mmCIF file of C-alpha atoms in Angstrom:
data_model
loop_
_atom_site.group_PDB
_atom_site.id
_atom_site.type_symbol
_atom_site.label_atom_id
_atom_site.label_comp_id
_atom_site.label_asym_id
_atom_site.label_seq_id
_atom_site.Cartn_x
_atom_site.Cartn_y
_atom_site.Cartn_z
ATOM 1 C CA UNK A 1 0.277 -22.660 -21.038
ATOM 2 C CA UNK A 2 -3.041 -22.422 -22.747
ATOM 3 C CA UNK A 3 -4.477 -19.295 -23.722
ATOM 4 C CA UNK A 4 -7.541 -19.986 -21.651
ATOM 5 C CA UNK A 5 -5.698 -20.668 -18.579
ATOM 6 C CA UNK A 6 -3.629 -17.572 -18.535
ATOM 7 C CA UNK A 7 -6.671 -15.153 -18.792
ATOM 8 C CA UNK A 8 -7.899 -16.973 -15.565
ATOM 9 C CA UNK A 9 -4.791 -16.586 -13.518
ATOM 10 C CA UNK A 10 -4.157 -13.314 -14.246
ATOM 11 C CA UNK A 11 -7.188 -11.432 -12.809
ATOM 12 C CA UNK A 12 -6.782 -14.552 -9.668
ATOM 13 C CA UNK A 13 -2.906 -13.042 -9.318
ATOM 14 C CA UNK A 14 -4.018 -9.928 -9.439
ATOM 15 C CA UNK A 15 -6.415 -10.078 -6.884
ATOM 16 C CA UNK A 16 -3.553 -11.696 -4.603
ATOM 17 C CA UNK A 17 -1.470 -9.476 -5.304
ATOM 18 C CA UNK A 18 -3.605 -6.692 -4.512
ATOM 19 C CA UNK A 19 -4.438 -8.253 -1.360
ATOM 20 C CA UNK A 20 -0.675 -8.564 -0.442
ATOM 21 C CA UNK A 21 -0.237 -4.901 -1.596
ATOM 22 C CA UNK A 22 -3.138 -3.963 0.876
ATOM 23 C CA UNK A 23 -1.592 -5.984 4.073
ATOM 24 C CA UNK A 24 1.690 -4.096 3.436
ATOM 25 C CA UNK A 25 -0.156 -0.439 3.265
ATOM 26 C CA UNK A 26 -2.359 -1.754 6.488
ATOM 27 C CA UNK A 27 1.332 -2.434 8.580
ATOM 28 C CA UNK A 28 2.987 0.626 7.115
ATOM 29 C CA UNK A 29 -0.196 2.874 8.592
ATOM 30 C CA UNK A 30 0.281 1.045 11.891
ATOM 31 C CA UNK A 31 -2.520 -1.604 11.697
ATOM 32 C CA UNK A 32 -2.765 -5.365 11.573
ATOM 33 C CA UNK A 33 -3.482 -6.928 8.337
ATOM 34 C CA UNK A 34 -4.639 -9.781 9.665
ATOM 35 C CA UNK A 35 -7.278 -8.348 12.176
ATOM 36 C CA UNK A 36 -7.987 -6.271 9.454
ATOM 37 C CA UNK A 37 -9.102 -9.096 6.941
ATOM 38 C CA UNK A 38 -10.420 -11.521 9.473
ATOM 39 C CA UNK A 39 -13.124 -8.509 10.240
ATOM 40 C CA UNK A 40 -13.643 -7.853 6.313
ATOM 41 C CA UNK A 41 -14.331 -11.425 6.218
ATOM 42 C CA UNK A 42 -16.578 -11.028 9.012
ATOM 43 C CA UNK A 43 -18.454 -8.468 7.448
ATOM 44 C CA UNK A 44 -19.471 -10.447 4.957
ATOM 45 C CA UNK A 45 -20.027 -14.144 6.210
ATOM 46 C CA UNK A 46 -20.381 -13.889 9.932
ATOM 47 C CA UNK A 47 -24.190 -13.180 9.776
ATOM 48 C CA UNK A 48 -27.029 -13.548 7.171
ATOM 49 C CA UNK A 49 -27.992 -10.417 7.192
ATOM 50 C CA UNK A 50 -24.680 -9.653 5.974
ATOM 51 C CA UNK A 51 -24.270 -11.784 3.399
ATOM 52 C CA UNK A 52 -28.053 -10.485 2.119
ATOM 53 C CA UNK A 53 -26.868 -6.896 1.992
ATOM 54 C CA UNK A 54 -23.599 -7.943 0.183
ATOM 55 C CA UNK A 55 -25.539 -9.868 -2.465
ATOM 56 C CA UNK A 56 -27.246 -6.334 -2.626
ATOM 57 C CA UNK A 57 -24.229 -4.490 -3.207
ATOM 58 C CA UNK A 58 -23.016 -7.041 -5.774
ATOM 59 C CA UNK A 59 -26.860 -6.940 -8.117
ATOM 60 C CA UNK A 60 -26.081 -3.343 -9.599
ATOM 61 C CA UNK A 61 -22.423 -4.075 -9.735
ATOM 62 C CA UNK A 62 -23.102 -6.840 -12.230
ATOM 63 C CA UNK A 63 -25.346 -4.751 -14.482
ATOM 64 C CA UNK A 64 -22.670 -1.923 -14.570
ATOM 65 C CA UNK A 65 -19.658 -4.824 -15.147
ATOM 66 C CA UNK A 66 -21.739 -5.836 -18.270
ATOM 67 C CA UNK A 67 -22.690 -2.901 -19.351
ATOM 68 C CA UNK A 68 -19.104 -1.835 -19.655
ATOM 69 C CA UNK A 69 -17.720 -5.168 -21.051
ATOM 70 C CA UNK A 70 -20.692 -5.231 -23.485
ATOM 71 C CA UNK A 71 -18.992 -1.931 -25.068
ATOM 72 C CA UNK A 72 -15.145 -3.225 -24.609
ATOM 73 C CA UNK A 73 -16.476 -6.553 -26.354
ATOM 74 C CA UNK A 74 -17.401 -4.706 -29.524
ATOM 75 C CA UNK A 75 -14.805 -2.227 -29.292
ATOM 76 C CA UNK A 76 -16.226 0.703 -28.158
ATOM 77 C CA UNK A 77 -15.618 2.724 -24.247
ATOM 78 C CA UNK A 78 -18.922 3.372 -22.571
ATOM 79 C CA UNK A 79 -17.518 5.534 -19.743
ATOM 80 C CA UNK A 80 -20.945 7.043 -19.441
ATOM 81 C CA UNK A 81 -22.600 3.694 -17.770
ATOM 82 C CA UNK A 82 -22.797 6.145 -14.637
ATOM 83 C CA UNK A 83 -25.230 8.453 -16.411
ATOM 84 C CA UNK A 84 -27.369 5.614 -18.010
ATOM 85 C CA UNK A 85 -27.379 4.395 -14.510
ATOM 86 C CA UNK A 86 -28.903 7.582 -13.359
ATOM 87 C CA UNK A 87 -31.215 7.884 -15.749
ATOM 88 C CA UNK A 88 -32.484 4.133 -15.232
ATOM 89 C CA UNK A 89 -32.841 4.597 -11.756
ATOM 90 C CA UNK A 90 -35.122 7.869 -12.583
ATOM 91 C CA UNK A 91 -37.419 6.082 -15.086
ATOM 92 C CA UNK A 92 -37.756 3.150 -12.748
ATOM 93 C CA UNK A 93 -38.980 4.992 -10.490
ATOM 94 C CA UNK A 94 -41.411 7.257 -12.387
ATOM 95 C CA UNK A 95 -42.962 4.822 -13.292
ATOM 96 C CA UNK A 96 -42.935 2.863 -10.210
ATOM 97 C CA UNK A 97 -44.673 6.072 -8.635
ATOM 98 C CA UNK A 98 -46.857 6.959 -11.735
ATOM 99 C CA UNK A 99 -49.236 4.092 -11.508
ATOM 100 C CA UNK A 100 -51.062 2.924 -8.313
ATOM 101 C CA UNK A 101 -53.397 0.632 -9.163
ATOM 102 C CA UNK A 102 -51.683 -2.082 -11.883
ATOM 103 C CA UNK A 103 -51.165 -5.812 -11.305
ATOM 104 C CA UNK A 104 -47.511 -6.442 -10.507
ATOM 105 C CA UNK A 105 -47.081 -8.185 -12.970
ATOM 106 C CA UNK A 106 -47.776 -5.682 -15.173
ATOM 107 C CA UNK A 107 -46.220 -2.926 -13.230
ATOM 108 C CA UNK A 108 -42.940 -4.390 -12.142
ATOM 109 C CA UNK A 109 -41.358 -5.505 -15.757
ATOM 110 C CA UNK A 110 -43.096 -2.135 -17.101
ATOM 111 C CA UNK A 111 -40.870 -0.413 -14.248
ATOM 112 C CA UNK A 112 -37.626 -2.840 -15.649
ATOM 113 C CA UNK A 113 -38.042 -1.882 -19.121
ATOM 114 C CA UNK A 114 -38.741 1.840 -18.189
ATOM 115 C CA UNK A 115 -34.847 1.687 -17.002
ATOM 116 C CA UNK A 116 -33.268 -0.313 -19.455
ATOM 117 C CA UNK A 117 -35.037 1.808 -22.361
ATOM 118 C CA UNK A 118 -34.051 5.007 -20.329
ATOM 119 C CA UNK A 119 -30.154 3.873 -19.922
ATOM 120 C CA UNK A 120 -30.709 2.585 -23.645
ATOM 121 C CA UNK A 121 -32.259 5.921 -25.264
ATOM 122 C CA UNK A 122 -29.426 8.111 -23.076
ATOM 123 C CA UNK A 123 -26.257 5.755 -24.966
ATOM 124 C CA UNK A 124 -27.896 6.428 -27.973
ATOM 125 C CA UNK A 125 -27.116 9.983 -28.010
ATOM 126 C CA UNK A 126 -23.178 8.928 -27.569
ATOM 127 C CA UNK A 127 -23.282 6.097 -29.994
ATOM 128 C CA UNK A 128 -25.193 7.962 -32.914
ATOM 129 C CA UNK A 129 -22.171 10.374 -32.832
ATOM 130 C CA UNK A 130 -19.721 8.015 -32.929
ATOM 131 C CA UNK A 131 -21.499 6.427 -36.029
ATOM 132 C CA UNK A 132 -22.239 9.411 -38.410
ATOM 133 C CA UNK A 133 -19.325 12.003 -37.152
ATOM 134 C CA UNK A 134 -16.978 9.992 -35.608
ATOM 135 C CA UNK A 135 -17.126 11.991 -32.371
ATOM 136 C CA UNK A 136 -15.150 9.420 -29.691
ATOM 137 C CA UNK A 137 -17.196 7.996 -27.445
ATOM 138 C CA UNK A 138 -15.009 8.398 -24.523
ATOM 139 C CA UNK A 139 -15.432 11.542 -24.360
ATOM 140 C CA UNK A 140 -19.233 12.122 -25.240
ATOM 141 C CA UNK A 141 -20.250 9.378 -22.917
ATOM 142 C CA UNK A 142 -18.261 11.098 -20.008
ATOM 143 C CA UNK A 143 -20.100 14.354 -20.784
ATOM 144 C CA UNK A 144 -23.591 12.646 -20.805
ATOM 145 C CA UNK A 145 -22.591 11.701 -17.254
ATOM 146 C CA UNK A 146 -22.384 15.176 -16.216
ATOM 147 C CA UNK A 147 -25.507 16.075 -18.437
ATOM 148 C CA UNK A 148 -27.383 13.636 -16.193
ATOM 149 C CA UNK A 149 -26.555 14.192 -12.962
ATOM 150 C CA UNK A 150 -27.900 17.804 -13.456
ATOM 151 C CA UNK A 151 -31.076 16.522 -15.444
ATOM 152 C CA UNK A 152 -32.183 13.910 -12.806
ATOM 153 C CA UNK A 153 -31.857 16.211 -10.025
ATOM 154 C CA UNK A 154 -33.754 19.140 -12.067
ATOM 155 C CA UNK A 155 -36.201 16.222 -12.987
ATOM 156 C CA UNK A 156 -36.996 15.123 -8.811
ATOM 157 C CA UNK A 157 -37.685 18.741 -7.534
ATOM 158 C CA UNK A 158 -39.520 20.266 -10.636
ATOM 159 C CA UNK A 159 -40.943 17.674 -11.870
ATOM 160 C CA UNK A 160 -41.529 14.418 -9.697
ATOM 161 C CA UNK A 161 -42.131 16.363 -7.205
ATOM 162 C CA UNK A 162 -42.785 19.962 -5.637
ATOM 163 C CA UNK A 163 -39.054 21.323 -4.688
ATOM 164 C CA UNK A 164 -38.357 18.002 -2.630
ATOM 165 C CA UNK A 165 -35.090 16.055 -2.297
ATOM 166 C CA UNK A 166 -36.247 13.169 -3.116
ATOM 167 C CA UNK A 167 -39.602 11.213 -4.619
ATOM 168 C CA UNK A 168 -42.544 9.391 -3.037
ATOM 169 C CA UNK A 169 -41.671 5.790 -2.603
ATOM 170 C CA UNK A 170 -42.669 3.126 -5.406
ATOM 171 C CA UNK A 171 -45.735 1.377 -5.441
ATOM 172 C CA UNK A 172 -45.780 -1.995 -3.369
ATOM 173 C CA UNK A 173 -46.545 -3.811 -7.160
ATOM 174 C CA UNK A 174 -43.137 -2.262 -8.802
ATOM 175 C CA UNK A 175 -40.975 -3.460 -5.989
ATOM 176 C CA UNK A 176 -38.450 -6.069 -6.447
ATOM 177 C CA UNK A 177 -38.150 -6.427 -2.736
ATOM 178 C CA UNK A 178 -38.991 -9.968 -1.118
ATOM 179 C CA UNK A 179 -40.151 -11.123 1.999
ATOM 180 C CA UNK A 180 -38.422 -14.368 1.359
ATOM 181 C CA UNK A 181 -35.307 -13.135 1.161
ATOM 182 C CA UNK A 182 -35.850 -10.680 3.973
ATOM 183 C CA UNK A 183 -36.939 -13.518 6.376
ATOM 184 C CA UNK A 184 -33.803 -15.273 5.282
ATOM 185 C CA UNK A 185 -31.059 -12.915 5.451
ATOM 186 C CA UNK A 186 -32.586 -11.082 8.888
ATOM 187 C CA UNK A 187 -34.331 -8.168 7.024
ATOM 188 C CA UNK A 188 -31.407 -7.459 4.814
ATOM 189 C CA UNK A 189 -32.466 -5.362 1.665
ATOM 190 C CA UNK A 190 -31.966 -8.367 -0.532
ATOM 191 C CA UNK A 191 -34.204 -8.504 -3.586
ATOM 192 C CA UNK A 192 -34.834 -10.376 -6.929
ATOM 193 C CA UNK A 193 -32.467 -7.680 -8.628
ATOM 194 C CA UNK A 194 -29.742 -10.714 -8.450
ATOM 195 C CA UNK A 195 -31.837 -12.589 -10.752
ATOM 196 C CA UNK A 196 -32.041 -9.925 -13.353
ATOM 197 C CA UNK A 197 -28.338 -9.610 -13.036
ATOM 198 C CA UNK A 198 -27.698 -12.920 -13.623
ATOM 199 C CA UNK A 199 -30.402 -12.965 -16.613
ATOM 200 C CA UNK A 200 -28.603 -10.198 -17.581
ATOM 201 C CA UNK A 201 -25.474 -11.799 -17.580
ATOM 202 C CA UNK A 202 -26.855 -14.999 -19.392
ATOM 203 C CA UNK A 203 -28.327 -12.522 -22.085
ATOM 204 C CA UNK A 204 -24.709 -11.239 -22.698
ATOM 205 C CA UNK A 205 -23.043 -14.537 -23.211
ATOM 206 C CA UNK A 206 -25.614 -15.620 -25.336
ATOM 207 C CA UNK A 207 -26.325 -13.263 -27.355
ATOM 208 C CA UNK A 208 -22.280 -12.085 -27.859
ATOM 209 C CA UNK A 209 -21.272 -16.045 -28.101
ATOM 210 C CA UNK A 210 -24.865 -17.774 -29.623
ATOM 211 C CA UNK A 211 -26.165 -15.373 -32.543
ATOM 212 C CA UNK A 212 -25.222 -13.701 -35.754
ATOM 213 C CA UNK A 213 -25.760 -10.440 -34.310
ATOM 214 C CA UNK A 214 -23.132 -10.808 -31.430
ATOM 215 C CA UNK A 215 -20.672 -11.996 -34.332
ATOM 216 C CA UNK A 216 -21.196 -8.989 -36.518
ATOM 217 C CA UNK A 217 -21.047 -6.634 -33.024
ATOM 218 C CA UNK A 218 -17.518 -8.183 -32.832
ATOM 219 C CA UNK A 219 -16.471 -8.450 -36.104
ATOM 220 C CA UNK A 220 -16.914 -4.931 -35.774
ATOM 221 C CA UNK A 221 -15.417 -4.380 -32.473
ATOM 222 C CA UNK A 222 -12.300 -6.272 -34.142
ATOM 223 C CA UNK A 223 -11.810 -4.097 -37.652
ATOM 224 C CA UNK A 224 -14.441 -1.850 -39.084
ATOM 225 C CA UNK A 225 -12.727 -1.831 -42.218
ATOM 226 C CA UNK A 226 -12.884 -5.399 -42.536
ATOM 227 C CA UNK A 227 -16.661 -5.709 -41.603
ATOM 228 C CA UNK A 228 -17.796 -3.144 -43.603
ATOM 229 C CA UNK A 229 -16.388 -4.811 -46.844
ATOM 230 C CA UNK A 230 -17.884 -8.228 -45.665
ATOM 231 C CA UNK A 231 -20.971 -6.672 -45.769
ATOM 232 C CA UNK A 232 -21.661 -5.828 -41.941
ATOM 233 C CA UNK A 233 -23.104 -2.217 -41.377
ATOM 234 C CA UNK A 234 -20.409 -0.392 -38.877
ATOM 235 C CA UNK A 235 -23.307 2.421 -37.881
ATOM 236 C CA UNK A 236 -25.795 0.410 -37.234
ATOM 237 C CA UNK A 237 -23.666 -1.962 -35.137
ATOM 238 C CA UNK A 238 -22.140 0.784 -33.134
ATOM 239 C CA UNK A 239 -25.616 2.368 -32.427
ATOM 240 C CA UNK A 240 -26.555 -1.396 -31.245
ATOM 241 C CA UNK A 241 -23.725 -2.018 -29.177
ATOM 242 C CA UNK A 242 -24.042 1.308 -27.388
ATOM 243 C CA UNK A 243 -28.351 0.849 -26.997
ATOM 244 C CA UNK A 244 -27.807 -2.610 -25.345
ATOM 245 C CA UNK A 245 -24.424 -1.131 -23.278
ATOM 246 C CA UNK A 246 -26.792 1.423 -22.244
ATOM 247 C CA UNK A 247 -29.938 -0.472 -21.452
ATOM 248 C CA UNK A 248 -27.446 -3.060 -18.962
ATOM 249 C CA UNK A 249 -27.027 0.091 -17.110
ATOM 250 C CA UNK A 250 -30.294 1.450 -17.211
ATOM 251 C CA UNK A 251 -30.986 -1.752 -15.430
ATOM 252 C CA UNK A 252 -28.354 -1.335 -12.993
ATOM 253 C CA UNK A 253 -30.031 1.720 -12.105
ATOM 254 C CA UNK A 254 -33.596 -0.284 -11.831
ATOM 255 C CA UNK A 255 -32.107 -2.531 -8.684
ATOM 256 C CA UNK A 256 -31.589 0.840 -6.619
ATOM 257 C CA UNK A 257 -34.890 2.548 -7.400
ATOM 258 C CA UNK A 258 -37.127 -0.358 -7.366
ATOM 259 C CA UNK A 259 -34.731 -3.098 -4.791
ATOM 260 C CA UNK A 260 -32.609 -1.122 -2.858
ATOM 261 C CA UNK A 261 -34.010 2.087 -1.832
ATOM 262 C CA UNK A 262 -37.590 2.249 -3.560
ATOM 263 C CA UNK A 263 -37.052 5.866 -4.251
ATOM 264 C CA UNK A 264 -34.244 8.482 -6.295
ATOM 265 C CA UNK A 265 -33.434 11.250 -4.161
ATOM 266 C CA UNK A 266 -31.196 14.607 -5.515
ATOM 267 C CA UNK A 267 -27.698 13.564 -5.766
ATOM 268 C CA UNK A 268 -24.744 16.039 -4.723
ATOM 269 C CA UNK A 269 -22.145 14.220 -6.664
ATOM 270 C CA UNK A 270 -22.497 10.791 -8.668
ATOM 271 C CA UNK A 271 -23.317 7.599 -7.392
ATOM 272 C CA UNK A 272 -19.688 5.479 -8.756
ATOM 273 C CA UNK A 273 -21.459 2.629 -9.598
ATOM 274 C CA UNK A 274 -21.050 3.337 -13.210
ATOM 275 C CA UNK A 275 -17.628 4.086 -12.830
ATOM 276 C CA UNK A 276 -16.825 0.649 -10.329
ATOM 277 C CA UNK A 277 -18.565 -1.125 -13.467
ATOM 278 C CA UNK A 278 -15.153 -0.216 -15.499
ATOM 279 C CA UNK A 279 -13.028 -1.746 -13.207
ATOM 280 C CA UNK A 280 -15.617 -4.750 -12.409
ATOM 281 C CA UNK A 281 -15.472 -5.543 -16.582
ATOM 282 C CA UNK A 282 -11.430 -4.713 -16.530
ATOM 283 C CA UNK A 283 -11.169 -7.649 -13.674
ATOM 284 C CA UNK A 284 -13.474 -10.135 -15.181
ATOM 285 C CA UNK A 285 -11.870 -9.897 -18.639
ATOM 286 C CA UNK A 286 -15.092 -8.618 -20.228
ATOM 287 C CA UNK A 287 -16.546 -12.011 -19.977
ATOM 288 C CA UNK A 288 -20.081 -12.478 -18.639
ATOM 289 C CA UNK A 289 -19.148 -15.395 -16.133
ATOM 290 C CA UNK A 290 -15.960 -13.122 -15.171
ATOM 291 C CA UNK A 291 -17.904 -9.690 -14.255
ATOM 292 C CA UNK A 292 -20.529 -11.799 -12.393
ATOM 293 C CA UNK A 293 -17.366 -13.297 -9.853
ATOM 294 C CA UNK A 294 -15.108 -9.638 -10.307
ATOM 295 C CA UNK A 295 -18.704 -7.901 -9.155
ATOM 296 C CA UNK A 296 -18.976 -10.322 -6.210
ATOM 297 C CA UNK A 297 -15.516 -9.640 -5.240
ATOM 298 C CA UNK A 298 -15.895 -6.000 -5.479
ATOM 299 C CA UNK A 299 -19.418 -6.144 -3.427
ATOM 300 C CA UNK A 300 -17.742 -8.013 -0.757
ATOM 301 C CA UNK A 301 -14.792 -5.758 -0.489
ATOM 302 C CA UNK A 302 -17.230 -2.486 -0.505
ATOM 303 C CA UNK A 303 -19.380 -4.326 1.544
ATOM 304 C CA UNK A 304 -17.124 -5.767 4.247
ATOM 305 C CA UNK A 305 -14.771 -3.187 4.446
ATOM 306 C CA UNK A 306 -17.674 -1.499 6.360
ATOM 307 C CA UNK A 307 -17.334 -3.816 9.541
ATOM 308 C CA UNK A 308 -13.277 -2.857 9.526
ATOM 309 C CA UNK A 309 -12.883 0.604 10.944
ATOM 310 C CA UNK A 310 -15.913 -0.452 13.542
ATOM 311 C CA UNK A 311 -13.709 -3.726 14.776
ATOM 312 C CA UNK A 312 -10.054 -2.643 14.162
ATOM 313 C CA UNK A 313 -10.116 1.607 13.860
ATOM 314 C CA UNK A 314 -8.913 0.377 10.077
ATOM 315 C CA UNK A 315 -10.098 3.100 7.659
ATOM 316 C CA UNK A 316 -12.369 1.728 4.537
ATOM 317 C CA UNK A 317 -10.441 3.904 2.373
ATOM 318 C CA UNK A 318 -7.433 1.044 2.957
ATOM 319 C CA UNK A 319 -10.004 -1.171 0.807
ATOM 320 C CA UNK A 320 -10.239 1.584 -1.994
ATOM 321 C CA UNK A 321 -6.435 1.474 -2.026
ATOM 322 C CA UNK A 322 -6.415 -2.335 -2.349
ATOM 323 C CA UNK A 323 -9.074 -2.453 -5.214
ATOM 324 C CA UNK A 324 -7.189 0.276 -7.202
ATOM 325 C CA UNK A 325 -4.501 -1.959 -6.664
ATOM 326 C CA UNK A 326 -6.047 -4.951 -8.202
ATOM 327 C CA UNK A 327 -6.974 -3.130 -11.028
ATOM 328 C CA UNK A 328 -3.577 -2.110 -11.256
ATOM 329 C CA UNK A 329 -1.784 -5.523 -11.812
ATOM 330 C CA UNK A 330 -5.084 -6.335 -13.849
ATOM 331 C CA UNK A 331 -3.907 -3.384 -16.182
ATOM 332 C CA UNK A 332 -0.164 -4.422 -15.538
ATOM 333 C CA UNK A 333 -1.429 -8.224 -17.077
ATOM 334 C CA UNK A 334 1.413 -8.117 -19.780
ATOM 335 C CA UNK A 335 4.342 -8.454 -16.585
ATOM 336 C CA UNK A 336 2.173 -10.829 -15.259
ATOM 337 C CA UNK A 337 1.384 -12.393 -18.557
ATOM 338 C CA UNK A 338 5.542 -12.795 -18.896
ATOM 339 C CA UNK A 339 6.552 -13.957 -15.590
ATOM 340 C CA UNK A 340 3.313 -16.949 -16.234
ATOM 341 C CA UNK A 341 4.946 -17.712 -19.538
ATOM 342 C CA UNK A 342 8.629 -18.210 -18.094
ATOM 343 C CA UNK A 343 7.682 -20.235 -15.122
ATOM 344 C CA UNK A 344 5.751 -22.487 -17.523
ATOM 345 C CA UNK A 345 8.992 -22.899 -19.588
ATOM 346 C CA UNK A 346 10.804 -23.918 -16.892
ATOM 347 C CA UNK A 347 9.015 -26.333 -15.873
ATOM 348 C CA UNK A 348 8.676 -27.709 -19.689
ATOM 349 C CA UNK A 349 12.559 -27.663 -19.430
ATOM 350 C CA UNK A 350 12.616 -29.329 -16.475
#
């Protein structure tokens, strides 16, 4: 069995088997797994407005996936996506409530970039220690997560605004909102943030796949020792990698303050998108065409799960068990990996 072909039936196995995993815990706790996934299904097809607020859930899912597979692709662990996402979300909407009177479009992409530079200039920090001291970057980027947190919310009430819990709302010209897709989708929250993630995904694959500059960010990624002696500069590309990891989740951050909720309020604990990014890159094999399909899965099941306890008294905590256990036979790959290979041989015997 090709290469190729295994990579794509593992993460579908896993899924299954996560799935199956999920049923049993369901019948264990006393419930019916198949009332229970009939009415997750429900909750994300049986109505538009549905399926509009699950496309919602998936847009900063995506950002996050590739933000964290842009690292794993050239070798480095941005655990701190959940602080770049913070901080995104904070410039987008500073600057989405700084200016009143700009053409949108003017203000809106000024907004965009405001986040991606933010989540950018917030990875730097992580990624210039890596390069000159060798600091690991697992462990400074889950810091700067912390650091955030506390920053943003210091940021809303002393800054943004006068001891409140949250900011104004954004300026009608920085929204990505859309009438279209509200009149389509029955008012759902829907917005062009699934375009940008898709760009964004695009971007990734192109510029990892298409250009000399994803090559050396690889060759990199792959042996530093080896790169350096070929000419490549190691710093440099690990401050690059980390900028661009950080300005996909600065943009992640963008689709909440500017789609989503048009404003950042003070947060009591973090958000987990950065941290549902890991397992969203894990799943989709840190490919850009496999985070956008592990995000949709992910936004469905988040999503979804929410019509569950409503229909069937099913808790949506059973869904947090069954994505932990997809990520478990994801990270289990090597059994599955084996028991692929030795069903192919047989049949080759055969």
């Amino acid at each position: 069995m090709s290469k190729r072909l295994s990579n794509i039936l593992i993460p579908v196995i896993a899924v299954i088997l996560g799935l199956i995993a999920g049923a049993i815990v369901m019948l264990v706790s006393g419930y019916s797994p198949v009332d229970g996934y009939i009415e997750l299904w429900n909750g994300i097809f049986s109505d538009t407005y549905f399926m509009g607020e699950t496309v919602r859930q998936v847009t900063p899912y995506i950002l996050a996936g590739l933000a964290v597979a842009f690292a794993f692709r050239t070798g480095l662990f941005n655990i701190g996506v959940e602080g770049q996402f913070l901080m995104g979300w904070l410039a987008s909407v500073w600057i989405g409530t700084l200016f009143t009177d700009l053409p949108r479009l003017i203000h809106l992409p000024l907004a965009v970039l405001a986040a991606a530079v933010a989540g950018a200039l917030w990875a730097f920090i992580p990624g210039l220690l890596k390069a000159k001291f060798r600091v690991h970057e697992v462990i400074t980027t889950i810091m700067m997560n912390y650091i955030s947190l506390h920053v943003v919310n210091y940021i809303i009430s002393n800054v943004l605004t006068d001891r409140s819990d949250k900011t104004e709302t954004i300026a009608a010209s920085a929204t990505l909102r859309s009438e279209f897709f509200a009149s389509l989708t029955d008012n759902s929250r829907m917005h062009w943030g699934f375009a940008v993630a898709i760009a964004g995904a695009i971007i990734m694959w192109y510029l990892l796949e298409k250009t000399t500059k994803g090559y050396e960010l690889k060759a990199v990624g792959f042996n530093q020792h080896a790169s350096e002696y070929a000419g490549i500069s190691v710093n440099k590309n690990i401050i690059y990698a980390m900028l661009i990891s950080g300005a996909f989740a600065g943009l992640a951050g963008a689709m909440e303050g500017l789609g989503t909720f048009g404003y950042i309020g003070v947060k009591g604990a973090h958000t987990g998108v950065g941290f549902d990014g890991i397992a969203v890159a894990l799943l989709g094999a840190n490919t850009a065409i496999g985070v956008v399909l592990a995000a949709l899965l992910f936004g469905g099941l988040k999503y979804g799960s929410l019509n569950m306890p409503l229909e069937t008294g099913i808790p949506t905590e059973i869904i947090d068990v069954v994505i932990a256990l997809i990520i478990f036979f994801v990270a289990s790959s090597y059994i599955i990996r084996v028991f692929i290979n030795k069903i192919s041989k047989k049949k080759g015997v055969e």
